[in-house]
Coordinates of C-alpha atoms in Angstrom, one line a residue:
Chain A
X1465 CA 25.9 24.7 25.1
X1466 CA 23.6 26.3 28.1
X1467 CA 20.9 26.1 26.1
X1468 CA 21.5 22.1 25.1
X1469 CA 22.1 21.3 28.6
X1470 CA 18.5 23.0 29.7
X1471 CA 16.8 21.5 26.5
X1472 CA 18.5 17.9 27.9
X1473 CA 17.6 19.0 31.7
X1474 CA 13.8 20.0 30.8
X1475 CA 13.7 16.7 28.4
X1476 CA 15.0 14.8 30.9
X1477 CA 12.2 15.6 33.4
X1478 CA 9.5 15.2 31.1
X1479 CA 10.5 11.8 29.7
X1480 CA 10.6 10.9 33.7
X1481 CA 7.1 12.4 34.1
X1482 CA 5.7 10.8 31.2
X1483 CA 7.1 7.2 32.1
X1484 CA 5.1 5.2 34.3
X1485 CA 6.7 3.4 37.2
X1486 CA 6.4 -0.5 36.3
X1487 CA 5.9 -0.1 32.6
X1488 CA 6.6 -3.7 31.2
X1489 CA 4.7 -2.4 27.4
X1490 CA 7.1 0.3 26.4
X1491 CA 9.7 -0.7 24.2
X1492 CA 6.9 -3.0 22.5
X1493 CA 4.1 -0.3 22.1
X1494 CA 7.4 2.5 21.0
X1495 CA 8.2 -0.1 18.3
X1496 CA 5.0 -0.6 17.1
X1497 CA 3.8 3.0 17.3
X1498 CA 7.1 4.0 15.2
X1499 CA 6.1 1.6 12.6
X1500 CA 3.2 3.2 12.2
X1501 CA 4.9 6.4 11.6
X1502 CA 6.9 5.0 9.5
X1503 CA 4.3 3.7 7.1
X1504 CA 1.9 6.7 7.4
X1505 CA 4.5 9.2 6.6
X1506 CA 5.8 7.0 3.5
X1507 CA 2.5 6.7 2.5
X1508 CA 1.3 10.2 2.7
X1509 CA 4.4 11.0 0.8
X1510 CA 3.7 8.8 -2.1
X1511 CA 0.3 9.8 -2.1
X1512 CA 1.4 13.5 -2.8
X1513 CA 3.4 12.1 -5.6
X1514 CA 0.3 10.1 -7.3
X1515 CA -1.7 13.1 -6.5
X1516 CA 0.3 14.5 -9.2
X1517 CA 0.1 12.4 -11.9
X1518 CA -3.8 10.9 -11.2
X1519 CA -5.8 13.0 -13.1
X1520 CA -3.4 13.2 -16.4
X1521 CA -5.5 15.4 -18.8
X1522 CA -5.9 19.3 -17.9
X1523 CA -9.8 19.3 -19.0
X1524 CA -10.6 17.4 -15.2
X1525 CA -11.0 19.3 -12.4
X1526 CA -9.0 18.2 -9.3
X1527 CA -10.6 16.8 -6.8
X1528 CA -9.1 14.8 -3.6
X1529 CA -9.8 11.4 -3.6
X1530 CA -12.4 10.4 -0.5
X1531 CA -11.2 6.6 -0.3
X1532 CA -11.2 4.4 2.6
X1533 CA -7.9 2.5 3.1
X1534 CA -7.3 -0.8 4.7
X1535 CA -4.9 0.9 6.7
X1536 CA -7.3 2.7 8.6
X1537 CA -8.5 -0.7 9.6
X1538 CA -5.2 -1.6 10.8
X1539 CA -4.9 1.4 12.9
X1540 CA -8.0 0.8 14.5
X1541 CA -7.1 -3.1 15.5
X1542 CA -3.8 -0.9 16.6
X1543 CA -5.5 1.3 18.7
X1544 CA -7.1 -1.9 20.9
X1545 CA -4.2 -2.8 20.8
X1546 CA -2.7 0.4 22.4
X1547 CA -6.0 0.4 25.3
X1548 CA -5.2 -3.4 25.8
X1549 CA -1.2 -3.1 26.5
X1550 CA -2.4 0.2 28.6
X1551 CA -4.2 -1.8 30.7
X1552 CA -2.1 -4.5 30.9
X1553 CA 0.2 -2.0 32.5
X1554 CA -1.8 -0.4 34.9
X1555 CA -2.9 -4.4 36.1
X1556 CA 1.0 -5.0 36.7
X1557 CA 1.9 -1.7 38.0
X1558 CA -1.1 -2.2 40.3
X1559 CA 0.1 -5.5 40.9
X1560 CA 3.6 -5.1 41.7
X1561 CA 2.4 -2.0 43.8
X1562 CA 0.1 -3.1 46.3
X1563 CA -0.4 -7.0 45.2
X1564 CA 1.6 -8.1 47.9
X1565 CA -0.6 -6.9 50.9
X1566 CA 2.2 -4.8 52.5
X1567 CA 0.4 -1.9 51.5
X1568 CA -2.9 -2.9 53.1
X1569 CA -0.8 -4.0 56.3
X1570 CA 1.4 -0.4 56.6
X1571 CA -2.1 1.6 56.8
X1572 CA -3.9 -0.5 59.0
X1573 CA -1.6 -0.7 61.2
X1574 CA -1.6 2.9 61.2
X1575 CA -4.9 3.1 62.7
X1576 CA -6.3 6.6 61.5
X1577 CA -9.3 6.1 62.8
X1578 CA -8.3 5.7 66.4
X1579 CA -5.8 9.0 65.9
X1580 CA -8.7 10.7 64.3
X1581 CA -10.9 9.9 67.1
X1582 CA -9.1 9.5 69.9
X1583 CA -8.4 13.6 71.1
X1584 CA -12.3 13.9 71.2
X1585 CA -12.2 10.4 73.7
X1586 CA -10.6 13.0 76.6
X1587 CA -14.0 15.4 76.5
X1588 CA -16.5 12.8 75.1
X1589 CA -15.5 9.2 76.6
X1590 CA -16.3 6.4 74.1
X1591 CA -16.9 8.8 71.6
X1592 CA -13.6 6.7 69.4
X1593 CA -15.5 3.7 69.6
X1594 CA -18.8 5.6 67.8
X1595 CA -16.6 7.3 65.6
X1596 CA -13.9 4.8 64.3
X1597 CA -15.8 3.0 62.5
X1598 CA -16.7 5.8 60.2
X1599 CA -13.8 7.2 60.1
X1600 CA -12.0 3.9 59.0
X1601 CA -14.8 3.8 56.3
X1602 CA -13.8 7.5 55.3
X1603 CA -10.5 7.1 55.1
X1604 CA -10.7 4.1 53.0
X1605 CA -12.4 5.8 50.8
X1606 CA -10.6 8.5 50.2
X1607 CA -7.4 6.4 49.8
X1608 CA -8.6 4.3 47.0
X1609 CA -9.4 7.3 45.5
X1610 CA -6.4 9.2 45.7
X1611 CA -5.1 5.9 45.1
X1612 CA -6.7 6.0 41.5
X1613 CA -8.6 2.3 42.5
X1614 CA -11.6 1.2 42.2
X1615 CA -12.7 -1.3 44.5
X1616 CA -15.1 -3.4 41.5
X1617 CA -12.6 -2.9 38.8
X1618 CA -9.6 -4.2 41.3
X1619 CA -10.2 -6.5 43.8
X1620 CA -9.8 -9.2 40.9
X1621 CA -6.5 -8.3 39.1
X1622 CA -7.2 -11.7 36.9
X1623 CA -10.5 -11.4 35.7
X1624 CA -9.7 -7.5 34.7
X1625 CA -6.9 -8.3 32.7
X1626 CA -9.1 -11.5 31.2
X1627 CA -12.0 -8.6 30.4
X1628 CA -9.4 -6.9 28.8
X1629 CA -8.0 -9.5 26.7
X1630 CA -11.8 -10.2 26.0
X1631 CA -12.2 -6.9 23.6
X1632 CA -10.1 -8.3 21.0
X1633 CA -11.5 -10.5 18.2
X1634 CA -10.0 -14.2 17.9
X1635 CA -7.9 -12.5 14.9
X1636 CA -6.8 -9.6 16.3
X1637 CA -5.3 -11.5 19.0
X1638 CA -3.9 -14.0 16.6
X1639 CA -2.5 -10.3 15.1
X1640 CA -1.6 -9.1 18.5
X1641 CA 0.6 -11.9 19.6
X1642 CA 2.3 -12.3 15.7
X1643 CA 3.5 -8.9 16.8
X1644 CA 4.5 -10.0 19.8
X1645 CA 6.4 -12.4 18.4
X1646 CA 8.0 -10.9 15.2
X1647 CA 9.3 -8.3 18.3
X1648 CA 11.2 -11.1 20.1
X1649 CA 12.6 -12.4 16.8
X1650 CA 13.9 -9.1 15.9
X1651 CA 15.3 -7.7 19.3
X1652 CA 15.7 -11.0 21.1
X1653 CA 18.0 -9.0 23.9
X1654 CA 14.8 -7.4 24.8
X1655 CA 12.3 -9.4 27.1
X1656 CA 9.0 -7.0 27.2
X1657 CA 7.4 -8.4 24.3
X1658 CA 7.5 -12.0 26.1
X1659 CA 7.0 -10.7 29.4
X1660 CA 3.7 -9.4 28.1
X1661 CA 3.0 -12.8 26.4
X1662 CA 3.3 -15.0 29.2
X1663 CA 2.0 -12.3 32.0
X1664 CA -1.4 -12.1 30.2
X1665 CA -1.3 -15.9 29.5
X1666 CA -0.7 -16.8 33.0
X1667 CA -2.5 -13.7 34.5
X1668 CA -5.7 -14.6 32.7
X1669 CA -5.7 -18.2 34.1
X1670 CA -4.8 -17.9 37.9
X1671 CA -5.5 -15.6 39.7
X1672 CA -2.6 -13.6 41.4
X1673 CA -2.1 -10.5 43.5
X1674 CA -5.1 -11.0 45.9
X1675 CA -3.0 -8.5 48.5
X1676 CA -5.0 -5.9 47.1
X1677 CA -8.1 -7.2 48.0
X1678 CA -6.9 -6.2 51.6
X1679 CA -6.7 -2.8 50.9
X1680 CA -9.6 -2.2 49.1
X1681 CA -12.0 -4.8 51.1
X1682 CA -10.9 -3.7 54.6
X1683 CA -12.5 -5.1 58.0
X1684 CA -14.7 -2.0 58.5
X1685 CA -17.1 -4.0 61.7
X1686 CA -14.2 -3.0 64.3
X1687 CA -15.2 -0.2 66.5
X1688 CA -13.3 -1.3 69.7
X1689 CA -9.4 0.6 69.9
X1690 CA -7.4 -2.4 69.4
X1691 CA -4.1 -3.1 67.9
X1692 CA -4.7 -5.2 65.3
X1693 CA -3.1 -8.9 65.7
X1694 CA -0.5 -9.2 62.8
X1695 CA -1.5 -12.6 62.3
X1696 CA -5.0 -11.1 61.0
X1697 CA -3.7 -8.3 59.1
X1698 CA -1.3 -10.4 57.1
X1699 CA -1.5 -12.2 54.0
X1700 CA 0.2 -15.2 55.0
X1701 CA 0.2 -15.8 51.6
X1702 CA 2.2 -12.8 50.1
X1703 CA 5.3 -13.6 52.0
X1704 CA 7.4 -12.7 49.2
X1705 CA 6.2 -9.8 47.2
X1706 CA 7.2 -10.3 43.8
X1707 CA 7.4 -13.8 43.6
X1708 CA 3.9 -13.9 42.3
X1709 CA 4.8 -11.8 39.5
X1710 CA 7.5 -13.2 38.8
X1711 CA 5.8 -16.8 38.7
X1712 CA 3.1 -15.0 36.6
X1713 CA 5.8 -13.7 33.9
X1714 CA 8.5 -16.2 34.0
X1715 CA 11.1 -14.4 35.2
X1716 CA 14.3 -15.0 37.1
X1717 CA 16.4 -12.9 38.3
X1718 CA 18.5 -13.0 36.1
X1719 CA 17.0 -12.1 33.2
X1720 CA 17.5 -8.9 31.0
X1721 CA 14.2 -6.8 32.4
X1722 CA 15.7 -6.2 36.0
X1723 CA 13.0 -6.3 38.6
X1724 CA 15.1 -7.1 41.5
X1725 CA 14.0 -8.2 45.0
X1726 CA 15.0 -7.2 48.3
X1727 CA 15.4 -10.6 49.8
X1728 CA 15.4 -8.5 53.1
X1729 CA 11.8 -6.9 52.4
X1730 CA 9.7 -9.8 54.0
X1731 CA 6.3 -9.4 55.7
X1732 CA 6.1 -11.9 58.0
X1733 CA 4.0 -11.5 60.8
X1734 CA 5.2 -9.5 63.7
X1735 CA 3.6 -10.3 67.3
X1736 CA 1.0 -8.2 68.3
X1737 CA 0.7 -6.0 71.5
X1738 CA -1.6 -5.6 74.1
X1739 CA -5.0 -6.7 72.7
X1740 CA -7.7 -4.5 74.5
X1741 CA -5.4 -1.5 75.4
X1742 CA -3.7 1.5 73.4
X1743 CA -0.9 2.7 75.4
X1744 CA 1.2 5.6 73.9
X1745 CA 4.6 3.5 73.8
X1746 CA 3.3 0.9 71.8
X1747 CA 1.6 3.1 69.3
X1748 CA 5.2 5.1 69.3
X1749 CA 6.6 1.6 68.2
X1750 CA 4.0 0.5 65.5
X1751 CA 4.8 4.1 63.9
X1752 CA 8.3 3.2 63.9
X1753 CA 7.0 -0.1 62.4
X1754 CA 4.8 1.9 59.3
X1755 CA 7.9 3.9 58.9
X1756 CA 10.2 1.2 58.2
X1757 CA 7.8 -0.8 56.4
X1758 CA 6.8 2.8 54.6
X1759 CA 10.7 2.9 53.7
X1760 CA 10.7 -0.6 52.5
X1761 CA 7.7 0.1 50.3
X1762 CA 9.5 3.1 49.1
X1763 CA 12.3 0.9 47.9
X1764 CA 10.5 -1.4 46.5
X1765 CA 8.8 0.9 44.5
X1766 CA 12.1 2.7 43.5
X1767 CA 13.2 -0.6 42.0
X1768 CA 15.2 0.7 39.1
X1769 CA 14.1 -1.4 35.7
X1770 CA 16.5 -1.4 33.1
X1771 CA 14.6 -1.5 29.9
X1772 CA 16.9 0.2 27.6
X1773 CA 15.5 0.1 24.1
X1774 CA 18.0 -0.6 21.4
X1775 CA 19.8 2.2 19.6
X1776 CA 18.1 2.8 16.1
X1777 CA 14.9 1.3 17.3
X1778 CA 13.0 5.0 17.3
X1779 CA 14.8 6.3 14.9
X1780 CA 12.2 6.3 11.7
X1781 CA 14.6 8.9 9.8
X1782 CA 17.2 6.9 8.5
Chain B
X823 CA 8.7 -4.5 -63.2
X824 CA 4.8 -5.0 -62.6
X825 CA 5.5 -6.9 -59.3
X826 CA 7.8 -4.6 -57.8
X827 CA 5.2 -2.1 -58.3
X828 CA 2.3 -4.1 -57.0
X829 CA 4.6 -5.4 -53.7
X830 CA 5.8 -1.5 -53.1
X831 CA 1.7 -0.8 -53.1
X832 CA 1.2 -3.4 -51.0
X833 CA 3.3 -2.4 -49.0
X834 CA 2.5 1.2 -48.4
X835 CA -0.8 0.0 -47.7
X836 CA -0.5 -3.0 -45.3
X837 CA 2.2 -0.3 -43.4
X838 CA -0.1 1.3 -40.5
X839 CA 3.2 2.9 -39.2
X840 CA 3.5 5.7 -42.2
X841 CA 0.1 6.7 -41.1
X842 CA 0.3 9.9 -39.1
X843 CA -1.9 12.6 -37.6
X844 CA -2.0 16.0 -36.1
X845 CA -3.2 15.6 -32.2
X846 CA -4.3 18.6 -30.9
X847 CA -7.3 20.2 -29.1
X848 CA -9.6 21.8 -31.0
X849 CA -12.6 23.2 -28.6
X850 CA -14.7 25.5 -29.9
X851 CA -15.2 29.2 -27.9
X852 CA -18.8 29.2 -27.3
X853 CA -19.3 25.7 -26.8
X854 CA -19.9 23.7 -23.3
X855 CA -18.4 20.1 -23.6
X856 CA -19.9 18.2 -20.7
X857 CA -17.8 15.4 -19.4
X858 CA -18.6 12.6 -16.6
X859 CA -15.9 11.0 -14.8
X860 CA -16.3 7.5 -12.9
X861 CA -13.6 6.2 -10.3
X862 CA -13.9 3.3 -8.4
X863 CA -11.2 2.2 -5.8
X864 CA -10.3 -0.9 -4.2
X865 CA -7.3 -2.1 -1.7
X866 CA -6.1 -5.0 0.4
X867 CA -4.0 -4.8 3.1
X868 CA -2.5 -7.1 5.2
X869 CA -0.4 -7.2 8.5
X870 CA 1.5 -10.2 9.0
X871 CA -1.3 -12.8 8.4
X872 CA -4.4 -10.8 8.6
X873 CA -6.0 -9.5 5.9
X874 CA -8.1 -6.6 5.1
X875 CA -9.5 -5.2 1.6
X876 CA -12.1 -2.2 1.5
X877 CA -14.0 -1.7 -1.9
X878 CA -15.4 1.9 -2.1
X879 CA -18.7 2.6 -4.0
X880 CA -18.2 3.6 -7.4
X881 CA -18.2 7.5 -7.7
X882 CA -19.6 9.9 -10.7
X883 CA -18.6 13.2 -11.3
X884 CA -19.9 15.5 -14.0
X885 CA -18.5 18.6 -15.2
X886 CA -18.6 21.1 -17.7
X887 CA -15.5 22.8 -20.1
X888 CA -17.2 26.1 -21.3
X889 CA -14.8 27.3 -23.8
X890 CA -14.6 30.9 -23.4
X891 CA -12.2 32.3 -26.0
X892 CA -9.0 31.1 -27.9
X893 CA -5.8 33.6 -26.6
X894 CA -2.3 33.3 -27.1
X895 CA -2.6 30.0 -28.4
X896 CA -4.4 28.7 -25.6
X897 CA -8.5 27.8 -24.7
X898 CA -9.9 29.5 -21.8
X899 CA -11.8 27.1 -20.4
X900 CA -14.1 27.8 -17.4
X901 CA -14.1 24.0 -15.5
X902 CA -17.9 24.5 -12.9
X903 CA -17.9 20.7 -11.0
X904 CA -20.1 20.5 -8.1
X905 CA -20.9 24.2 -7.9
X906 CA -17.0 25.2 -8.0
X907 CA -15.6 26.9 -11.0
X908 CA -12.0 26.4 -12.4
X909 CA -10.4 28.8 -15.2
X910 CA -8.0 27.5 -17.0
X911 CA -6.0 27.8 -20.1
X912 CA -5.1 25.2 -21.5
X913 CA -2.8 24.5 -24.8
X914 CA -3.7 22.8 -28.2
X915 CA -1.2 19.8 -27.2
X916 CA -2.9 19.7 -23.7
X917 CA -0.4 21.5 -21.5
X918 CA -1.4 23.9 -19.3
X919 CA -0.5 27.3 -19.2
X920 CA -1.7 28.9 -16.4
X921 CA -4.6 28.3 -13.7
X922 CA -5.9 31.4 -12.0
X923 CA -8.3 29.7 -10.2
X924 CA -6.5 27.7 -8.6
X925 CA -3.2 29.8 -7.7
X926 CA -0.8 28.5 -5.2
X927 CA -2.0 25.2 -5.5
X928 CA 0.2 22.1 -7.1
X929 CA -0.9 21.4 -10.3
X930 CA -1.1 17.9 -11.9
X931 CA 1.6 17.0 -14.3
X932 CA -0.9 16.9 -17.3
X933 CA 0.2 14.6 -20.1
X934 CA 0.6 16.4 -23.7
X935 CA 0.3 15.5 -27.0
X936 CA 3.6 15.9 -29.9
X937 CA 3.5 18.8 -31.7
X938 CA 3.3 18.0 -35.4
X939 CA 2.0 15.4 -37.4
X940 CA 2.5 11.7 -34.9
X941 CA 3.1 8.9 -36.6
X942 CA 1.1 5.5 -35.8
X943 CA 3.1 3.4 -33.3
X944 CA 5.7 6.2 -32.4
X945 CA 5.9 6.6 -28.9
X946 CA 5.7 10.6 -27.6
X947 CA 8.3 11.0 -24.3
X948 CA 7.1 13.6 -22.0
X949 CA 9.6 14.6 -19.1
X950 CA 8.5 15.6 -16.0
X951 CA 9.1 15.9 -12.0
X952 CA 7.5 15.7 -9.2
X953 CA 9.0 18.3 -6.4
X954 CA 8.6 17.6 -3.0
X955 CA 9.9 20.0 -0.7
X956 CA 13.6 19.6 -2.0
X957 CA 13.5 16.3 -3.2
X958 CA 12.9 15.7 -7.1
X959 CA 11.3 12.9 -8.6
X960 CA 11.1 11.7 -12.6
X961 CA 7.6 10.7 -13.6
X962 CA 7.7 10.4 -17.0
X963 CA 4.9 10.3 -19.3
X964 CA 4.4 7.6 -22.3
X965 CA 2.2 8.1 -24.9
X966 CA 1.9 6.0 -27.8
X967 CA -0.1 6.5 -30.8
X968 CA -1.9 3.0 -31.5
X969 CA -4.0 3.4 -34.3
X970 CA -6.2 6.1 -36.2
X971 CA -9.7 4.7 -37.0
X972 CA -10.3 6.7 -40.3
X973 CA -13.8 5.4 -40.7
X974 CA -14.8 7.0 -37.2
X975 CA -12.0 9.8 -37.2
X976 CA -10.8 8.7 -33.9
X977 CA -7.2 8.1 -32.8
X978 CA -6.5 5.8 -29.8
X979 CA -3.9 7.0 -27.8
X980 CA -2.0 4.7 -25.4
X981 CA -0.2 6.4 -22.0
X982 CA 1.4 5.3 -18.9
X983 CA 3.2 6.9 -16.3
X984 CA 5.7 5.4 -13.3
X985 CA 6.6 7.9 -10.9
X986 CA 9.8 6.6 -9.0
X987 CA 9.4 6.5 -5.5
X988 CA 12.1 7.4 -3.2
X989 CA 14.1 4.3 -2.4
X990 CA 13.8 3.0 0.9
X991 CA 15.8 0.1 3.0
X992 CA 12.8 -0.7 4.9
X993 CA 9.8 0.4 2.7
X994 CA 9.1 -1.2 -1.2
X995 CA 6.3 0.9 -2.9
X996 CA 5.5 1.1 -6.7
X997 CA 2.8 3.6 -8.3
X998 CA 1.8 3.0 -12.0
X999 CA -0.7 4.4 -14.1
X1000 CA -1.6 3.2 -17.4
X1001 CA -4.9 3.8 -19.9
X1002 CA -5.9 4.9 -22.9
X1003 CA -7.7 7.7 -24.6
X1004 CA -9.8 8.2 -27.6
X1005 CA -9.7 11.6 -29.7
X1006 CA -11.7 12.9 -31.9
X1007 CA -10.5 13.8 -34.9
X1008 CA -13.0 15.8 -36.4
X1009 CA -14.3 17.2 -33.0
X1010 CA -10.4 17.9 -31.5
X1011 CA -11.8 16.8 -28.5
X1012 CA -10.9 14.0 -26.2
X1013 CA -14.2 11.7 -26.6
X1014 CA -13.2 8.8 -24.1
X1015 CA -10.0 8.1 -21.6
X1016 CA -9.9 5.2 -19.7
X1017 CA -6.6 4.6 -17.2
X1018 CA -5.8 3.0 -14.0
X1019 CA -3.4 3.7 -11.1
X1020 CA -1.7 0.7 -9.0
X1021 CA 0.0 1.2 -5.3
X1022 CA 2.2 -0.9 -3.6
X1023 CA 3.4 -1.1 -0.3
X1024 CA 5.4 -3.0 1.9
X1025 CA 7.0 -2.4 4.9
X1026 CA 9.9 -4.5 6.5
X1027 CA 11.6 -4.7 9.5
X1028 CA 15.2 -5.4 9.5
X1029 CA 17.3 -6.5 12.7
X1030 CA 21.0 -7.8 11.8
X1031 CA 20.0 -11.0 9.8
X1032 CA 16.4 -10.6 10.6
X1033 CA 14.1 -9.8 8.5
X1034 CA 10.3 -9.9 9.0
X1035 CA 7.3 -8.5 6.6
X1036 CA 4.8 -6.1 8.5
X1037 CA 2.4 -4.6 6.3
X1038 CA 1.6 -4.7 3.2
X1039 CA -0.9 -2.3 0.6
X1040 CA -2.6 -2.6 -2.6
X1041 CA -4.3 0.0 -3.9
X1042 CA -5.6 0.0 -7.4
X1043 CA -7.8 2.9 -9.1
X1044 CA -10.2 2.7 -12.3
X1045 CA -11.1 6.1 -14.0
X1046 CA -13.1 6.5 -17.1
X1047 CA -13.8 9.7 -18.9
X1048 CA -16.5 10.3 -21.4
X1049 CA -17.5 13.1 -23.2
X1050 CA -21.5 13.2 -22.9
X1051 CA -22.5 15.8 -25.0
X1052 CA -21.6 19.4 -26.6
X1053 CA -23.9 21.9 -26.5
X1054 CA -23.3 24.7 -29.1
X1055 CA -23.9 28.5 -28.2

């Protein structure tokens, strides 16, 4: 019994490790990868058994057959398949992540360049407004990297998942939406495979979480120790952060793949301070600001999505 | 009285069924039989409405039986293909009874001829299995005797074999292999076999009252045996 509860415990964490945050291609790329299994282990299996009666007199040496199967061809459409629905979940994950602009508006507000700079300003004066700029570009830079972005491949969510879409043949996308389809007919309770459809339809033809372009293309010119006016930092236009998404993919709330909203998450422009001073107080205040935005990006992240996958669906053993 | 006789002669003779003959391998020790075997392979597959065949190049093999000795009522053949030798000892009826070359390995369920004299048009049952880990499956082997060419002192020999597959809910597959051989009377060798194998696939997916076709495979095999020469030692 200890030793089930530690298999379920150590299972447990590595199914949560493995999963990614916003997967919408799960259930869709599980089912399709467990048909495979299905049909290349039933397969091998009746291959053994042929083996055994293929060569039917006892004067012929055995020898393995070295054929090229059809199936092989189908794995292969499969596997674009597989880089295609991989990408189509990174491009909503990074999407649902930073396409709003809240990111891009939490760290510059932060101002790490000013902190960075500004214990030199008491021995070198001015020395910040040399060094901010630099260090802005710096920091940027190693952001998106830890961040895993890149600043060509990202800035245009649209035309990377259109690239993507691009690398399959007229047929194979003819294949990959059949499949698409003959998933929503069989498990119509389950909302990925048309959440897919109609996110890379309508993702491919408008474009949609241009937040991230804030955080990847920041204003770098600034070298004065300013507080940056809201109104600038914000998208006005990401006011609420999932509704793009949800435009993109059809969804309401209501429906079976849960990506709730907090209505009270809102990034509305706050008023700025002081323009062409940093005074301690108001720097205490915009940290209290990232925090709560910070916290509020937490949440929004921690969004739990219910995407249960029906009971026998990985189960190829029965 | 004289047309009884004549329609009992008559009848003997237009009656290929009381015509019978002794099938059984008769390679000579000393002697190297070499064979050449040709396969060709094609197969179609489709996934819901795309299709896809592949059409390999047709392959030749050559290989040689040098009959070593006649022991305990069986050949001892040495089998060399592509540089590889094979020993084997193989029965008059065409079982085999043991493969030291190729120990630990699963041997093919050979087909075997009746013992005795085989009439024309009898049909020649040979049970067998095919073991899987635990599992057990019947693949029978079918032989008919079709006719005996006396002229040419052949026999043509008729065979087919259907494995059955495991049963599946979601997966329908059917293997079959049928062909022919010709046998040398006067030789006791096989002189020509010609057979083919068919696979079929299809896998389903099954939801409550849905059901939708995923894949399907065709496979389909041509072999043909030929005995090109025998050298004598």
């Amino acid at each position: 019994m200890k030793k089930i509860l530690i298999f379920f415990f150590f299972a447990s964490l590595a199914i949560s490790a493995s999963a990614r945050p916003f997967s919408i291609t799960n259930n869709f790329k599980f089912w399709l990868l467990n048909n495979e299994a299905r049909m290349l282990s039933t397969i091998s299996f009746d291959r053994q058994i042929a083996a055994r009666v293929n060569h039917p007199l006892a004067i012929i040496p055995i020898k393995a057959p070295e054929t090229v199967s059809p199936v092989e061809k189908i794995l292969v459409i499969h596997r674009k398949f597989y880089q295609l629905l991989d990408e189509v979940d990174d491009i909503y994950s990074l999407a649902r992540r930073f396409g709003n602009g809240r990111f891009s508006v939490v760290i510059k507000r932060a101002r790490p360049e000013i902190w960075a700079a500004l214990p030199f300003d008491q021995y070198f004066v001015g020395l910040h407004r040399q060094m901010a700029g630099h260090f802005r570009q710096a920091f940027y830079d190693t952001l998106i990297k830890a961040l895993d972005l890149s600043q060509q491949r990202d800035k245009d969510l649209s035309a990377r998942l259109s690239k993507a879409c691009k690398k399959l043949s007229d047929e194979e996308t003819r294949l990959f939406n059949g499949y698409l389809e003959t998933f929503s007919a069989l498990y119509p309770s389950d909302q990925s495979a048309k959440l897919i459809l109609t996110f890379i339809e309508n993702g491919t033809r408008q474009q949609f979480a241009m937040g991230i372009k804030q955080l990847l293309e920041p204003e770098l010119v600034s070298t004065q120790i300013q507080v940056v006016e809201q109104s600038q930092a914000e998208p006005s236009s990401f006011d609420d952060p999932l509704a793009e998404l949800e435009k993109l993919t059809a969804m309401s709330e209501g429906e079976n793949l849960q990506i709730t909203v907090d209505d009270g998450v809102t990034s509305e422009p706050e008023t700025a301070a002081a323009e062409n001073s940093v005074e301690m107080s108001e720097a205490e205040e915009e940290n209290s600001d990232e925090a709560q935005d910070e916290a509020s990006e937490i949440d929004l992240q921690d969004e739990p999505i219910t995407e249960e996958p029906a009971e026998d669906m990985f189960n190829i053993w029965d | 009285m004289m047309k009884v006789l004549i329609s009992i002669s008559l009848i003997i003779l237009l009656t290929p069924s009381l015509e019978a003959e002794s099938i059984k391998l008769a390679l000579r020790p000393g002697s190297i039989y070499e064979y050449r075997l040709s396969s060709g392979h094609s197969s179609n597959s489709q996934a819901l409405a795309s299709n896809f065949s592949a059409t390999d190049k047709p392959e030749d093999v050559s290989f040689k039986l040098n009959v070593i000795d006649f022991q305990e009522k069986a050949f001892i053949v040495d089998i060399s293909c592509n540089g590889q030798v094979f020993r084997r000892y193989i029965r008059e009826n065409g079982a085999i009874a043991g493969a030291p070359a190729e120990a630990g390995q699963q041997m093919p369920l050979f087909l075997t001829f009746p013992e005795g004299d085989w009439q024309v048009g009898k049909k020649h049952l040979v049970k067998r299995n095919v073991n899987i880990g635990r599992q057990s499956f019947p693949a029978d082997w079918q032989l008919l005797l079709k006719k005996i060419d006396n002229e040419k002192e052949q026999a043509e020999i008729l065979f087919n074999c259907t494995p059955q597959l495991p049963v599946s809910r979601l997966a329908q597959r059917k293997f079959m292999l049928k062909g022919r051989l010709i046998f040398d009377l006067q030789q006791g060798t096989i002189s020509l076999a010609e057979w083919v194998t068919e696979y079929n696939f299809q896998l389903h997916n099954k939801e409550i009252a849905i059901t939708r076709n995923l894949w399907s495979l065709g496979e389909k095999t041509t072999y043909s045996l030929k005995l090109v020469k025998v050298l004598e030692q």
